PDB file of C-alpha atoms in Angstrom:
ATOM      1  CA  MET A   1       0.093  -0.143  -0.039  1.00 36.00           C
ATOM      2  CA  ARG A   2       1.348   3.490  -0.947  1.00 38.00           C
ATOM      3  CA  LEU A   3       2.382   5.850   1.815  1.00 37.00           C
ATOM      4  CA  ALA A   4      -0.269   8.369   0.957  1.00 40.00           C
ATOM      5  CA  SER A   5      -2.829   5.711   1.277  1.00 40.00           C
ATOM      6  CA  CYS A   6      -1.581   4.617   4.610  1.00 38.00           C
ATOM      7  CA  VAL A   7      -1.542   8.060   5.844  1.00 41.00           C
ATOM      8  CA  LEU A   8      -5.090   8.773   4.531  1.00 45.00           C
ATOM      9  CA  ILE A   9      -6.615   5.682   6.095  1.00 39.00           C
ATOM     10  CA  ILE A  10      -4.842   6.029   9.401  1.00 35.00           C
ATOM     11  CA  GLN A  11      -5.519   9.727   9.973  1.00 45.00           C
ATOM     12  CA  THR A  12      -9.018   9.408   8.749  1.00 38.00           C
ATOM     13  CA  MET A  13      -9.825   6.557  11.173  1.00 34.00           C
ATOM     14  CA  LEU A  14      -7.922   7.589  14.116  1.00 33.00           C
ATOM     15  CA  GLY A  15      -7.567  11.393  13.778  1.00 40.00           C
ATOM     16  CA  ALA A  16      -3.805  11.154  14.194  1.00 40.00           C
ATOM     17  CA  SER A  17      -2.278  14.623  14.375  1.00 42.00           C
ATOM     18  CA  ILE A  18       0.783  15.598  11.971  1.00 46.00           C
ATOM     19  CA  GLY A  19       3.652  16.073  14.057  1.00 46.00           C
ATOM     20  CA  ALA A  20       5.535  19.592  14.260  1.00 40.00           C
ATOM     21  CA  ASP A  21       8.769  18.107  13.540  1.00 42.00           C
ATOM     22  CA  ALA A  22       7.370  16.874  10.091  1.00 45.00           C
ATOM     23  CA  GLN A  23      10.311  16.840   7.515  1.00 52.00           C
ATOM     24  CA  ALA A  24      10.995  19.042   4.556  1.00 52.00           C
ATOM     25  CA  GLY A  25       9.916  17.720   1.169  1.00 91.00           C
ATOM     26  CA  GLN A  26       6.296  16.818   2.907  1.00 95.00           C
ATOM     27  CA  VAL A  27       3.210  18.383   2.463  1.00 98.00           C
ATOM     28  CA  VAL A  28      -0.034  18.142   4.655  1.00 98.00           C
ATOM     29  CA  LEU A  29      -3.109  18.405   2.865  1.00 98.00           C
ATOM     30  CA  TYR A  30      -6.375  18.628   4.683  1.00 98.00           C
ATOM     31  CA  SER A  31      -9.283  17.528   2.727  1.00 95.00           C
ATOM     32  CA  SER A  32     -12.864  16.962   2.861  1.00 90.00           C
ATOM     33  CA  ASN A  33     -12.966  15.223  -0.671  1.00 90.00           C
ATOM     34  CA  ASP A  34     -13.683  11.416  -0.760  1.00 87.00           C
ATOM     35  CA  VAL A  35     -10.873   8.855  -0.262  1.00 91.00           C
ATOM     36  CA  GLN A  36     -11.029   7.826  -3.951  1.00 90.00           C
ATOM     37  CA  THR A  37     -10.632  11.436  -5.249  1.00 92.00           C
ATOM     38  CA  VAL A  38      -7.860  12.374  -2.717  1.00 96.00           C
ATOM     39  CA  SER A  39      -6.136   9.093  -3.359  1.00 95.00           C
ATOM     40  CA  SER A  40      -5.892   9.421  -7.030  1.00 94.00           C
ATOM     41  CA  VAL A  41      -4.848  13.146  -7.061  1.00 96.00           C
ATOM     42  CA  VAL A  42      -2.105  12.079  -4.586  1.00 97.00           C
ATOM     43  CA  GLU A  43      -0.854   9.467  -6.541  1.00 97.00           C
ATOM     44  CA  GLN A  44      -0.503  11.725  -9.662  1.00 96.00           C
ATOM     45  CA  PHE A  45       1.049  14.460  -7.650  1.00 98.00           C
ATOM     46  CA  GLU A  46       3.823  12.182  -6.111  1.00 97.00           C
ATOM     47  CA  ARG A  47       4.358  10.605  -9.331  1.00 97.00           C
ATOM     48  CA  GLN A  48       5.282  14.180 -11.119  1.00 97.00           C
ATOM     49  CA  ASN A  49       6.974  15.340  -7.923  1.00 96.00           C
ATOM     50  CA  PRO A  50       8.767  12.542  -6.520  1.00 95.00           C
ATOM     51  CA  ASP A  51      10.752  14.751  -4.146  1.00 96.00           C
ATOM     52  CA  VAL A  52       7.433  15.614  -2.217  1.00 97.00           C
ATOM     53  CA  LYS A  53       5.471  13.240  -0.054  1.00 97.00           C
ATOM     54  CA  VAL A  54       1.820  14.061   0.714  1.00 98.00           C
ATOM     55  CA  ALA A  55       0.401  13.498   4.109  1.00 97.00           C
ATOM     56  CA  VAL A  56      -3.554  13.565   4.347  1.00 97.00           C
ATOM     57  CA  VAL A  57      -5.881  14.349   7.000  1.00 97.00           C
ATOM     58  CA  ARG A  58      -9.489  13.793   5.903  1.00 94.00           C
ATOM     59  CA  ALA A  59     -12.638  15.166   7.723  1.00 88.00           C
ATOM     60  CA  GLY A  60     -15.545  17.370   7.108  1.00 84.00           C
ATOM     61  CA  THR A  61     -15.082  20.846   5.922  1.00 85.00           C
ATOM     62  CA  GLY A  62     -16.581  22.265   9.179  1.00 82.00           C
ATOM     63  CA  ALA A  63     -14.370  19.965  11.373  1.00 88.00           C
ATOM     64  CA  LEU A  64     -11.359  20.926   9.291  1.00 94.00           C
ATOM     65  CA  MET A  65     -11.837  24.578   9.348  1.00 93.00           C
ATOM     66  CA  GLN A  66     -12.115  24.569  13.420  1.00 94.00           C
ATOM     67  CA  ARG A  67      -8.968  22.254  13.430  1.00 97.00           C
ATOM     68  CA  ILE A  68      -7.322  24.963  11.228  1.00 98.00           C
ATOM     69  CA  LYS A  69      -8.397  27.773  13.562  1.00 97.00           C
ATOM     70  CA  ALA A  70      -7.318  26.026  16.598  1.00 98.00           C
ATOM     71  CA  GLU A  71      -3.808  25.234  15.279  1.00 98.00           C
ATOM     72  CA  ALA A  72      -3.362  28.679  13.982  1.00 97.00           C
ATOM     73  CA  ALA A  73      -0.453  29.445  16.488  1.00 97.00           C
ATOM     74  CA  ASN A  74       1.145  26.257  15.471  1.00 98.00           C
ATOM     75  CA  PRO A  75      -0.189  25.089  12.113  1.00 98.00           C
ATOM     76  CA  LEU A  76      -0.013  21.383  11.549  1.00 97.00           C
ATOM     77  CA  GLY A  77      -1.566  21.610   7.901  1.00 98.00           C
ATOM     78  CA  ASP A  78      -0.169  23.182   5.022  1.00 98.00           C
ATOM     79  CA  ILE A  79      -3.244  23.284   2.457  1.00 98.00           C
ATOM     80  CA  PHE A  80      -7.065  22.778   2.485  1.00 98.00           C
ATOM     81  CA  TRP A  81      -8.686  21.558  -0.356  1.00 97.00           C
ATOM     82  CA  SER A  82     -11.734  21.671  -0.821  1.00 90.00           C
ATOM     83  CA  GLY A  83     -14.828  23.318   0.653  1.00 88.00           C
ATOM     84  CA  GLY A  84     -17.663  25.788  -0.134  1.00 86.00           C
ATOM     85  CA  LEU A  85     -16.275  29.191  -0.804  1.00 88.00           C
ATOM     86  CA  SER A  86     -18.496  30.852   1.464  1.00 84.00           C
ATOM     87  CA  THR A  87     -17.250  28.750   4.368  1.00 86.00           C
ATOM     88  CA  ILE A  88     -13.619  29.336   3.480  1.00 92.00           C
ATOM     89  CA  GLY A  89     -14.445  33.144   3.455  1.00 89.00           C
ATOM     90  CA  ALA A  90     -15.908  32.895   6.874  1.00 86.00           C
ATOM     91  CA  PHE A  91     -12.400  31.544   8.134  1.00 93.00           C
ATOM     92  CA  GLN A  92     -10.388  33.704   5.951  1.00 94.00           C
ATOM     93  CA  GLU A  93      -8.045  35.096   8.838  1.00 97.00           C
ATOM     94  CA  VAL A  94      -6.486  31.482   8.812  1.00 98.00           C
ATOM     95  CA  PHE A  95      -5.343  31.454   5.130  1.00 98.00           C
ATOM     96  CA  GLU A  96      -2.574  32.798   3.340  1.00 97.00           C
ATOM     97  CA  ALA A  97      -2.735  35.047   0.056  1.00 97.00           C
ATOM     98  CA  TYR A  98      -1.341  33.204  -3.076  1.00 97.00           C
ATOM     99  CA  ARG A  99      -1.404  34.227  -6.708  1.00 95.00           C
ATOM    100  CA  SER A 100      -1.253  30.981  -8.637  1.00 97.00           C
ATOM    101  CA  PRO A 101      -0.147  30.956 -12.220  1.00 97.00           C
ATOM    102  CA  GLN A 102      -3.484  28.887 -12.667  1.00 97.00           C
ATOM    103  CA  ALA A 103      -5.635  31.584 -11.184  1.00 97.00           C
ATOM    104  CA  ASP A 104      -6.492  33.509 -14.409  1.00 96.00           C
ATOM    105  CA  ALA A 105      -8.149  30.313 -15.760  1.00 97.00           C
ATOM    106  CA  VAL A 106     -10.747  30.749 -12.962  1.00 97.00           C
ATOM    107  CA  ALA A 107     -13.439  33.672 -13.148  1.00 95.00           C
ATOM    108  CA  ALA A 108     -12.646  36.332 -10.827  1.00 95.00           C
ATOM    109  CA  ARG A 109     -16.146  35.769  -8.790  1.00 92.00           C
ATOM    110  CA  TYR A 110     -14.622  32.399  -7.538  1.00 94.00           C
ATOM    111  CA  ARG A 111     -11.203  33.903  -6.578  1.00 96.00           C
ATOM    112  CA  GLY A 112     -10.670  35.182  -3.019  1.00 95.00           C
ATOM    113  CA  PRO A 113      -9.497  38.839  -2.354  1.00 93.00           C
ATOM    114  CA  ASP A 114      -5.764  39.116  -3.051  1.00 92.00           C
ATOM    115  CA  GLY A 115      -5.674  35.553  -3.846  1.00 95.00           C
ATOM    116  CA  LEU A 116      -6.748  34.049  -0.529  1.00 96.00           C
ATOM    117  CA  TRP A 117      -8.666  31.262  -2.025  1.00 97.00           C
ATOM    118  CA  LEU A 118      -9.254  29.796  -5.589  1.00 98.00           C
ATOM    119  CA  GLY A 119     -12.329  27.978  -6.871  1.00 97.00           C
ATOM    120  CA  THR A 120     -11.800  24.501  -8.027  1.00 97.00           C
ATOM    121  CA  ASN A 121     -15.308  23.191  -8.729  1.00 96.00           C
ATOM    122  CA  THR A 122     -18.901  23.671  -8.331  1.00 95.00           C
ATOM    123  CA  HIS A 123     -21.803  21.429  -7.323  1.00 95.00           C
ATOM    124  CA  VAL A 124     -25.056  22.040  -9.118  1.00 97.00           C
ATOM    125  CA  SER A 125     -28.272  21.234  -7.285  1.00 97.00           C
ATOM    126  CA  VAL A 126     -30.398  18.774  -9.093  1.00 98.00           C
ATOM    127  CA  LEU A 127     -33.296  16.305  -8.529  1.00 98.00           C
ATOM    128  CA  MET A 128     -32.087  12.804  -8.746  1.00 98.00           C
ATOM    129  CA  VAL A 129     -35.052  10.687  -9.921  1.00 98.00           C
ATOM    130  CA  ASN A 130     -35.783   7.022  -9.952  1.00 98.00           C
ATOM    131  CA  VAL A 131     -38.447   6.715 -12.589  1.00 96.00           C
ATOM    132  CA  ARG A 132     -39.573   3.302 -11.505  1.00 96.00           C
ATOM    133  CA  GLN A 133     -40.830   4.903  -8.151  1.00 96.00           C
ATOM    134  CA  VAL A 134     -42.224   8.038  -9.198  1.00 94.00           C
ATOM    135  CA  PRO A 135     -46.048   8.565  -8.403  1.00 90.00           C
ATOM    136  CA  ASN A 136     -48.139   8.118 -11.532  1.00 86.00           C
ATOM    137  CA  GLY A 137     -45.090   7.644 -13.640  1.00 88.00           C
ATOM    138  CA  THR A 138     -44.397  11.014 -14.071  1.00 92.00           C
ATOM    139  CA  PRO A 139     -41.080  12.603 -12.952  1.00 94.00           C
ATOM    140  CA  PRO A 140     -41.021  16.321 -11.358  1.00 96.00           C
ATOM    141  CA  SER A 141     -39.809  18.778 -13.821  1.00 97.00           C
ATOM    142  CA  THR A 142     -39.783  21.816 -11.334  1.00 98.00           C
ATOM    143  CA  TRP A 143     -38.882  22.346  -7.650  1.00 98.00           C
ATOM    144  CA  ALA A 144     -42.469  23.348  -7.136  1.00 98.00           C
ATOM    145  CA  ASP A 145     -43.779  19.979  -8.394  1.00 98.00           C
ATOM    146  CA  LEU A 146     -42.514  18.496  -4.975  1.00 98.00           C
ATOM    147  CA  ALA A 147     -44.944  20.583  -2.978  1.00 98.00           C
ATOM    148  CA  ASP A 148     -47.824  18.173  -4.632  1.00 97.00           C
ATOM    149  CA  PRO A 149     -49.195  15.985  -1.944  1.00 96.00           C
ATOM    150  CA  ARG A 150     -48.459  12.801  -4.273  1.00 96.00           C
ATOM    151  CA  TRP A 151     -44.751  13.311  -3.350  1.00 97.00           C
ATOM    152  CA  LYS A 152     -45.457  12.754   0.633  1.00 97.00           C
ATOM    153  CA  GLY A 153     -42.825  10.535   1.833  1.00 97.00           C
ATOM    154  CA  LYS A 154     -41.205  10.046  -1.485  1.00 97.00           C
ATOM    155  CA  ILE A 155     -38.472  12.656  -1.405  1.00 97.00           C
ATOM    156  CA  ALA A 156     -35.204  12.539   0.471  1.00 98.00           C
ATOM    157  CA  ILE A 157     -33.573  15.817   1.581  1.00 97.00           C
ATOM    158  CA  PRO A 158     -30.356  15.648   3.394  1.00 94.00           C
ATOM    159  CA  ASP A 159     -30.239  17.727   6.635  1.00 93.00           C
ATOM    160  CA  PRO A 160     -29.043  21.232   5.809  1.00 91.00           C
ATOM    161  CA  GLN A 161     -27.690  21.293   9.259  1.00 87.00           C
ATOM    162  CA  PHE A 162     -24.780  18.715   8.251  1.00 84.00           C
ATOM    163  CA  SER A 163     -24.895  19.149   4.260  1.00 84.00           C
ATOM    164  CA  SER A 164     -23.768  22.510   2.878  1.00 82.00           C
ATOM    165  CA  ALA A 165     -24.981  21.581  -0.600  1.00 86.00           C
ATOM    166  CA  SER A 166     -28.410  20.909   0.809  1.00 91.00           C
ATOM    167  CA  TYR A 167     -28.286  24.229   2.616  1.00 92.00           C
ATOM    168  CA  VAL A 168     -27.561  25.827  -0.709  1.00 93.00           C
ATOM    169  CA  ALA A 169     -30.288  24.054  -2.387  1.00 96.00           C
ATOM    170  CA  LEU A 170     -32.937  24.692   0.395  1.00 97.00           C
ATOM    171  CA  TYR A 171     -32.228  28.292   0.704  1.00 97.00           C
ATOM    172  CA  GLY A 172     -32.516  28.883  -3.065  1.00 97.00           C
ATOM    173  CA  ILE A 173     -35.657  26.886  -3.226  1.00 98.00           C
ATOM    174  CA  ARG A 174     -37.014  29.382  -0.309  1.00 98.00           C
ATOM    175  CA  SER A 175     -35.841  32.412  -2.054  1.00 97.00           C
ATOM    176  CA  LEU A 176     -37.343  31.402  -5.425  1.00 97.00           C
ATOM    177  CA  LEU A 177     -40.701  29.818  -4.548  1.00 97.00           C
ATOM    178  CA  GLY A 178     -41.327  31.701  -1.134  1.00 97.00           C
ATOM    179  CA  GLU A 179     -42.225  30.615   2.231  1.00 96.00           C
ATOM    180  CA  SER A 180     -45.593  28.643   1.604  1.00 97.00           C
ATOM    181  CA  ILE A 181     -44.286  26.447  -1.181  1.00 98.00           C
ATOM    182  CA  TYR A 182     -41.079  25.694   0.389  1.00 98.00           C
ATOM    183  CA  ALA A 183     -42.759  24.624   3.638  1.00 97.00           C
ATOM    184  CA  ARG A 184     -44.909  22.180   1.728  1.00 97.00           C
ATOM    185  CA  ILE A 185     -41.935  20.690   0.108  1.00 98.00           C
ATOM    186  CA  VAL A 186     -40.222  20.186   3.393  1.00 97.00           C
ATOM    187  CA  ARG A 187     -43.359  18.563   5.008  1.00 96.00           C
ATOM    188  CA  ASN A 188     -43.547  15.993   1.924  1.00 97.00           C
ATOM    189  CA  ALA A 189     -39.849  15.053   2.643  1.00 97.00           C
ATOM    190  CA  VAL A 190     -38.165  12.475   4.435  1.00 97.00           C
ATOM    191  CA  VAL A 191     -35.159  14.095   5.806  1.00 97.00           C
ATOM    192  CA  VAL A 192     -31.889  12.048   5.929  1.00 95.00           C
ATOM    193  CA  GLY A 193     -28.694  12.624   7.958  1.00 91.00           C
ATOM    194  CA  THR A 194     -26.107  12.590   5.129  1.00 88.00           C
ATOM    195  CA  THR A 195     -26.003  13.605   1.532  1.00 88.00           C
ATOM    196  CA  SER A 196     -25.071  10.018   0.554  1.00 90.00           C
ATOM    197  CA  ALA A 197     -28.130   8.659   2.266  1.00 94.00           C
ATOM    198  CA  ALA A 198     -30.263  10.690  -0.150  1.00 96.00           C
ATOM    199  CA  TYR A 199     -28.684   9.769  -3.373  1.00 96.00           C
ATOM    200  CA  GLN A 200     -28.161   6.096  -2.475  1.00 96.00           C
ATOM    201  CA  GLY A 201     -31.759   5.863  -1.119  1.00 98.00           C
ATOM    202  CA  VAL A 202     -33.064   6.952  -4.646  1.00 98.00           C
ATOM    203  CA  ALA A 203     -30.656   4.446  -6.426  1.00 97.00           C
ATOM    204  CA  ASN A 204     -31.762   1.704  -4.034  1.00 97.00           C
ATOM    205  CA  GLY A 205     -35.420   2.495  -4.616  1.00 97.00           C
ATOM    206  CA  GLU A 206     -36.104   3.641  -1.161  1.00 97.00           C
ATOM    207  CA  PHE A 207     -37.333   6.970  -2.569  1.00 98.00           C
ATOM    208  CA  ALA A 208     -38.613   8.251  -5.791  1.00 98.00           C
ATOM    209  CA  ALA A 209     -36.590  11.551  -5.819  1.00 98.00           C
ATOM    210  CA  ALA A 210     -33.767  13.383  -3.965  1.00 98.00           C
ATOM    211  CA  VAL A 211     -32.624  17.054  -3.640  1.00 98.00           C
ATOM    212  CA  THR A 212     -28.881  16.366  -4.139  1.00 96.00           C
ATOM    213  CA  MET A 213     -25.868  17.174  -6.294  1.00 95.00           C
ATOM    214  CA  GLU A 214     -25.228  16.750 -10.005  1.00 97.00           C
ATOM    215  CA  TYR A 215     -22.014  14.632  -9.617  1.00 95.00           C
ATOM    216  CA  ALA A 216     -23.747  12.267  -7.101  1.00 94.00           C
ATOM    217  CA  ALA A 217     -26.716  11.628  -9.187  1.00 97.00           C
ATOM    218  CA  TYR A 218     -24.691  11.109 -12.532  1.00 97.00           C
ATOM    219  CA  GLN A 219     -22.336   8.688 -11.238  1.00 95.00           C
ATOM    220  CA  TYR A 220     -25.169   6.228 -11.389  1.00 97.00           C
ATOM    221  CA  VAL A 221     -26.406   7.297 -14.556  1.00 96.00           C
ATOM    222  CA  ALA A 222     -22.789   6.842 -15.832  1.00 95.00           C
ATOM    223  CA  GLY A 223     -22.554   3.653 -14.124  1.00 95.00           C
ATOM    224  CA  GLY A 224     -25.621   2.243 -16.280  1.00 96.00           C
ATOM    225  CA  LEU A 225     -28.334   2.483 -13.875  1.00 96.00           C
ATOM    226  CA  LYS A 226     -31.198   3.306 -16.312  1.00 96.00           C
ATOM    227  CA  GLU A 227     -33.945   4.054 -13.953  1.00 97.00           C
ATOM    228  CA  ILE A 228     -32.204   6.974 -12.656  1.00 98.00           C
ATOM    229  CA  LYS A 229     -32.641  10.442 -14.183  1.00 97.00           C
ATOM    230  CA  VAL A 230     -31.002  13.803 -13.509  1.00 98.00           C
ATOM    231  CA  VAL A 231     -33.291  16.577 -13.577  1.00 98.00           C
ATOM    232  CA  TYR A 232     -32.442  20.225 -13.728  1.00 98.00           C
ATOM    233  CA  PRO A 233     -35.673  21.840 -12.553  1.00 98.00           C
ATOM    234  CA  ALA A 234     -37.033  24.464 -15.029  1.00 98.00           C
ATOM    235  CA  GLU A 235     -37.184  27.463 -12.714  1.00 97.00           C
ATOM    236  CA  GLY A 236     -33.485  27.142 -12.442  1.00 97.00           C
ATOM    237  CA  THR A 237     -30.934  25.777 -10.196  1.00 98.00           C
ATOM    238  CA  PHE A 238     -28.277  26.879  -7.722  1.00 97.00           C
ATOM    239  CA  LEU A 239     -24.432  26.518  -7.570  1.00 95.00           C
ATOM    240  CA  SER A 240     -22.362  25.539  -4.608  1.00 91.00           C
ATOM    241  CA  PRO A 241     -18.762  26.421  -5.708  1.00 93.00           C
ATOM    242  CA  GLU A 242     -15.684  24.988  -3.871  1.00 94.00           C
ATOM    243  CA  GLY A 243     -12.130  25.703  -3.607  1.00 96.00           C
ATOM    244  CA  MET A 244      -9.025  25.607  -1.765  1.00 98.00           C
ATOM    245  CA  ALA A 245      -6.379  27.694   0.325  1.00 98.00           C
ATOM    246  CA  LEU A 246      -3.182  27.866   1.846  1.00 98.00           C
ATOM    247  CA  ILE A 247      -2.869  27.768   5.497  1.00 98.00           C
ATOM    248  CA  LYS A 248      -1.123  30.806   7.086  1.00 98.00           C
ATOM    249  CA  ASN A 249       2.325  30.212   8.468  1.00 98.00           C
ATOM    250  CA  ALA A 250       2.241  26.831   7.114  1.00 98.00           C
ATOM    251  CA  LYS A 251       5.503  24.830   7.792  1.00 97.00           C
ATOM    252  CA  HIS A 252       6.016  23.650   3.982  1.00 97.00           C
ATOM    253  CA  PRO A 253       5.045  26.749   2.048  1.00 97.00           C
ATOM    254  CA  ALA A 254       7.092  25.873  -1.070  1.00 97.00           C
ATOM    255  CA  GLU A 255       5.509  22.261  -1.267  1.00 97.00           C
ATOM    256  CA  ALA A 256       2.068  23.488  -0.531  1.00 98.00           C
ATOM    257  CA  ARG A 257       2.412  26.125  -3.467  1.00 98.00           C
ATOM    258  CA  ARG A 258       3.288  23.317  -5.792  1.00 98.00           C
ATOM    259  CA  LEU A 259       0.232  20.863  -4.578  1.00 98.00           C
ATOM    260  CA  TYR A 260      -1.957  23.926  -4.905  1.00 98.00           C
ATOM    261  CA  ASP A 261      -0.828  24.748  -8.535  1.00 98.00           C
ATOM    262  CA  PHE A 262      -1.244  21.029  -9.280  1.00 98.00           C
ATOM    263  CA  LEU A 263      -4.767  20.784  -8.090  1.00 98.00           C
ATOM    264  CA  ALA A 264      -5.759  23.933  -9.928  1.00 98.00           C
ATOM    265  CA  SER A 265      -4.147  22.637 -13.221  1.00 98.00           C
ATOM    266  CA  LYS A 266      -6.267  21.803 -16.282  1.00 98.00           C
ATOM    267  CA  PRO A 267      -5.009  18.139 -16.433  1.00 97.00           C
ATOM    268  CA  THR A 268      -5.745  17.478 -12.484  1.00 97.00           C
ATOM    269  CA  GLN A 269      -9.145  19.312 -12.882  1.00 97.00           C
ATOM    270  CA  ALA A 270     -10.119  17.093 -15.917  1.00 96.00           C
ATOM    271  CA  LEU A 271      -8.999  13.909 -14.102  1.00 94.00           C
ATOM    272  CA  ILE A 272     -10.893  14.874 -11.166  1.00 95.00           C
ATOM    273  CA  PHE A 273     -14.033  15.273 -13.242  1.00 96.00           C
ATOM    274  CA  GLU A 274     -13.468  12.087 -15.203  1.00 93.00           C
ATOM    275  CA  ARG A 275     -12.981  10.005 -11.854  1.00 91.00           C
ATOM    276  CA  ALA A 276     -15.466  11.728  -9.811  1.00 92.00           C
ATOM    277  CA  PHE A 277     -17.842  13.907 -12.205  1.00 95.00           C
ATOM    278  CA  ARG A 278     -16.963  17.153 -10.018  1.00 94.00           C
ATOM    279  CA  ARG A 279     -17.676  19.870 -12.500  1.00 96.00           C
ATOM    280  CA  PRO A 280     -14.693  22.041 -12.623  1.00 97.00           C
ATOM    281  CA  LEU A 281     -14.912  26.037 -12.618  1.00 96.00           C
ATOM    282  CA  ARG A 282     -12.114  26.097 -15.391  1.00 95.00           C
ATOM    283  CA  PRO A 283     -13.933  26.933 -18.644  1.00 93.00           C
ATOM    284  CA  ASP A 284     -11.285  25.561 -20.745  1.00 95.00           C
ATOM    285  CA  ILE A 285     -12.476  22.128 -19.657  1.00 96.00           C
ATOM    286  CA  ASP A 286     -15.361  20.795 -21.869  1.00 94.00           C
ATOM    287  CA  VAL A 287     -17.501  18.637 -19.535  1.00 95.00           C
ATOM    288  CA  ALA A 288     -19.856  17.644 -22.527  1.00 92.00           C
ATOM    289  CA  ALA A 289     -16.864  16.146 -24.593  1.00 93.00           C
ATOM    290  CA  LEU A 290     -16.075  14.037 -21.239  1.00 94.00           C
ATOM    291  CA  SER A 291     -19.385  13.169 -20.373  1.00 95.00           C
ATOM    292  CA  ALA A 292     -23.241  13.250 -21.100  1.00 94.00           C
ATOM    293  CA  LEU A 293     -23.689  15.990 -18.819  1.00 95.00           C
ATOM    294  CA  PRO A 294     -24.658  19.425 -20.270  1.00 94.00           C
ATOM    295  CA  PRO A 295     -22.146  22.360 -20.256  1.00 92.00           C
ATOM    296  CA  LEU A 296     -22.710  24.954 -17.499  1.00 90.00           C
ATOM    297  CA  ALA A 297     -23.869  27.487 -19.953  1.00 89.00           C
ATOM    298  CA  GLY A 298     -26.693  25.356 -21.033  1.00 92.00           C
ATOM    299  CA  ILE A 299     -28.130  25.113 -17.301  1.00 95.00           C
ATOM    300  CA  LYS A 300     -30.353  27.955 -16.228  1.00 97.00           C
ATOM    301  CA  THR A 301     -28.796  28.960 -12.804  1.00 96.00           C
ATOM    302  CA  ILE A 302     -29.862  31.355 -10.326  1.00 96.00           C
ATOM    303  CA  ASP A 303     -27.295  33.484  -8.270  1.00 93.00           C
ATOM    304  CA  LEU A 304     -27.443  33.464  -4.591  1.00 93.00           C
ATOM    305  CA  ASP A 305     -25.610  36.007  -2.565  1.00 89.00           C
ATOM    306  CA  ASP A 306     -23.035  34.053  -0.751  1.00 83.00           C
ATOM    307  CA  SER A 307     -22.368  36.706   2.194  1.00 82.00           C
ATOM    308  CA  ARG A 308     -26.245  37.202   2.861  1.00 89.00           C
ATOM    309  CA  MET A 309     -26.679  33.167   2.592  1.00 89.00           C
ATOM    310  CA  GLU A 310     -23.852  32.771   5.346  1.00 84.00           C
ATOM    311  CA  ALA A 311     -25.455  35.514   7.392  1.00 88.00           C
ATOM    312  CA  ASP A 312     -28.585  34.103   7.319  1.00 92.00           C
ATOM    313  CA  ARG A 313     -27.615  30.591   8.327  1.00 90.00           C
ATOM    314  CA  ALA A 314     -28.405  30.471  11.824  1.00 92.00           C
ATOM    315  CA  GLN A 315     -31.888  31.949  11.434  1.00 96.00           C
ATOM    316  CA  PHE A 316     -32.549  29.659   8.319  1.00 96.00           C
ATOM    317  CA  LEU A 317     -31.423  26.599  10.366  1.00 94.00           C
ATOM    318  CA  ALA A 318     -33.499  27.632  13.447  1.00 96.00           C
ATOM    319  CA  GLN A 319     -36.780  27.858  11.034  1.00 96.00           C
ATOM    320  CA  TRP A 320     -35.704  24.466   9.529  1.00 96.00           C
ATOM    321  CA  ARG A 321     -35.682  22.654  12.696  1.00 95.00           C
ATOM    322  CA  GLN A 322     -39.048  24.286  13.700  1.00 94.00           C
ATOM    323  CA  LEU A 323     -40.637  23.219  10.372  1.00 95.00           C
ATOM    324  CA  VAL A 324     -39.311  19.546  10.622  1.00 94.00           C
ATOM    325  CA  SER A 325     -40.422  19.272  14.408  1.00 91.00           C
ATOM    326  CA  SER A 326     -43.767  20.123  13.308  1.00 84.00           C
ATOM    327  CA  ASN A 327     -44.102  17.684  10.515  1.00 74.00           C
TER     328      ASN A 327
END
């Protein structure tokens, strides 16, 4: 087993810390991406950079942000990849500005002030539908369709308290459709604790539809599961851009910058899309040529104010808990 894989598994399971005396030629990556995606990227990086070894700490974005903040006086990580841009922005004091040569390939709206972060990919909110389970054999074509009583108990929605992508989707739905329709959709839904429980539940036939992310739904389509369809609601949908950042005062800044540039590069972004269907923010990667997914320009999207959405989070989630508890 490769060194990177060993570190990945041990630190994921045991939460081991990276020692302050880590050797030069090492870079410590904090990542919330899945094991397979991280492993494939680390393998490629180490092959191209044989003088650098990557140690990986995997956890959820929120947990890693808190860890980076707690370690600010003695950083044990060098680079974070990847989490929602609004979340990275909320913790920007623990990150260090860096102007990557790859930065100009990404639209300015996905780059942090003075290069504090760089967008890498975006999630697209979709409806994942199992056509064998839909009531009356008619899949939904809009978000508002889910408010119909016939969908009661047939929709899975990940709890937005634990899923940032679900928070974006639900915040967008409420903003788009208003409180009344939004509340009817939530009351029709089965709330699940994780994002994976929603899309796996649809794939297994437990639910007819789920509010989820494009990449998660499309992996089943690409895998040949013919009953699964990806629906882009006609009213429009929402983007959840993600990115990476260098940790301030890191112990291996040169190696961290090399990994950062590698992660932002066109070949690496194309590799990640081919392996995991995570839509890159680089417009020079044609996802339609690599998959059956539409180009981003062909999807109707509705802009959400990231700073407003982050400011509204506590109030939104309090209302969410009240709405779910009254179900």
